[in-house]
């Protein structure tokens, strides 16, 4: 063991990985355990900056090849082993289409670039379920690797400008300040960029880097101050673990200062080698043991819990403990037989080339193998699997026309016209993606009756005048409010024969984002908002038809059905009780609001999906949903006759 070994840092690693694992395993008492990743970032910044600055000070230069060889020996073998093992396990658990999709994630993870893939994924409202991606946790390793590529050059720049600690502090501090400012701003504007983009996490590494330049002598001479600050640091980390939550806390942004500052204080206190208070606690043998396993634990915990919950959706606490035991066993094996032996291998340590050449070959092999697996998984699909994949991928009539369903950031309405050409009469379709999936049968019915359909559609933006919290943006969805008001004005100015509204139900949005901020008065606010939108059209002399939302499923229906067929089961295993999926009680409240508004009609097609007890996902040989809560377009096409009867045979669309 190196003389410079810091047992308190090993204990900090244990604290960090324990928080992350507890959070992902569903320990609700630690809703902020995800901030353990930020602890890792600060530790990396502290250790790597100290190591590089010492080498610059002693040798006047950096041996970058030797530095990258150490990183490759430390990180690459274990990560590739876990990636390949996860892919092999996925063959028996995932449907072919999922295998193909997640193999692409494995490809980016192998190249330490999955964070860029996830940024794009995060802004796609119709992206597959991120919670089922067994490689999503590699984002933090990608950020670290990208840090290792850039940071040595930054320190060399500081030394070239003017050798000495002051210049290094200035360069690191300036880099950190700019990174933090942009990160804090983007957290409120485009949170996925702030979360996944490595330059916007640089301030956390910089905080650790600045801490390494604080004189250890200062802390050795002031042990009581060090202990006091260490207790404060531990309290900050505990506060983040206990009070932050993924849904309620805009993160990283300003909130990330709490765990980052706590880690910095603990690192500073421990630099004085004062084995008292928190430093002594972090040096306890159990924490040292977990700290040594922390890298392998981090790699294994996510695919274990993801695959297990796929097979056992209602996983009990004994089941979660069994997952923890399996994670521990796999981590011990990986640490003792892959991670540590390769890291300490004398032949590989002899010179940089011996480590870097095999590392480059392994990385290339990993990228090629995962890419090949992505292609092979769907190369010869069973016809039933191909139909499911094609059905889920088929866009609605409105969404097939580029730009007709607006993204999160756009606030200026973009109406799109469909249906009978040169028709004098029009119907306005207004709402979120749950209005959009009705565009397919509505537009076809309108054509038959010589109407055109003009759409005002925006992702995740309900028609009801209600400010909602966006789980994607991690803030109030103000762009929705601006778009909605302008759209209402434009629709009234158009004077259509009928305004058709549909939106995700309140219970559906709660299921979609169970951790999102929910006010105690949300039910009343929603009722008032729905009434206000309906009355705006009614008072303008327009007829309104409100279509009840479709049932909401607990799982992604396309993947559930595909997995069922892959395992030789029937699609009915994915059906849900009507009491869970439809929520008739909330719909009754909605119906009463609509019927109380003059010129407003309530249309309920739930019986097309559900019988008295069960809501079905495979109806008349067709997949009913493309995900958890959006109709599959081929099934939506079968609803054209009832939509036509509801809107045209009853006279709802007539002036």
Short mmCIF file of N, CA, C and O in Angstrom, two decimals, residues 15 43 75 140 338 360 386 417 447 538 630:
data_model
loop_
_atom_site.label_atom_id
_atom_site.label_comp_id
_atom_site.label_asym_id
_atom_site.label_seq_id
_atom_site.Cartn_x
_atom_site.Cartn_y
_atom_site.Cartn_z
N UNK A 15 -18.93 5.50 0.96
CA UNK A 15 -20.10 6.34 1.23
C UNK A 15 -20.80 6.71 -0.08
O UNK A 15 -22.03 6.69 -0.17
N UNK A 43 -13.74 13.39 -5.73
CA UNK A 43 -12.58 12.55 -5.37
C UNK A 43 -11.64 12.40 -6.56
O UNK A 43 -10.40 12.52 -6.42
N UNK A 75 -9.54 1.00 -15.20
CA UNK A 75 -10.97 1.11 -15.52
C UNK A 75 -11.46 0.16 -16.60
O UNK A 75 -12.58 -0.35 -16.53
N UNK A 140 -21.61 8.27 -16.02
CA UNK A 140 -20.66 8.93 -15.12
C UNK A 140 -19.23 8.50 -15.42
O UNK A 140 -18.29 9.30 -15.29
N UNK A 338 -10.41 -9.89 -11.97
CA UNK A 338 -10.27 -9.09 -13.19
C UNK A 338 -9.67 -7.72 -12.88
O UNK A 338 -8.59 -7.37 -13.37
N UNK A 360 -6.43 -0.28 -26.36
CA UNK A 360 -7.02 0.20 -27.61
C UNK A 360 -7.67 -0.95 -28.37
O UNK A 360 -8.77 -0.80 -28.94
N UNK A 386 -41.27 -8.59 -35.47
CA UNK A 386 -41.11 -7.50 -36.44
C UNK A 386 -42.37 -6.63 -36.48
O UNK A 386 -42.28 -5.40 -36.57
N UNK A 417 -52.23 21.54 -41.27
CA UNK A 417 -53.51 21.21 -41.88
C UNK A 417 -53.50 19.80 -42.47
O UNK A 417 -52.52 19.40 -43.11
N UNK A 447 -61.84 13.55 -43.45
CA UNK A 447 -61.78 13.45 -44.91
C UNK A 447 -63.10 12.94 -45.48
O UNK A 447 -63.62 13.46 -46.47
N UNK A 538 -66.04 27.97 -25.40
CA UNK A 538 -67.50 28.04 -25.34
C UNK A 538 -67.99 29.47 -25.40
O UNK A 538 -68.94 29.79 -26.13
N UNK A 630 -49.45 5.78 -25.02
CA UNK A 630 -49.80 6.32 -26.33
C UNK A 630 -50.32 5.19 -27.21
O UNK A 630 -49.70 4.12 -27.29
#
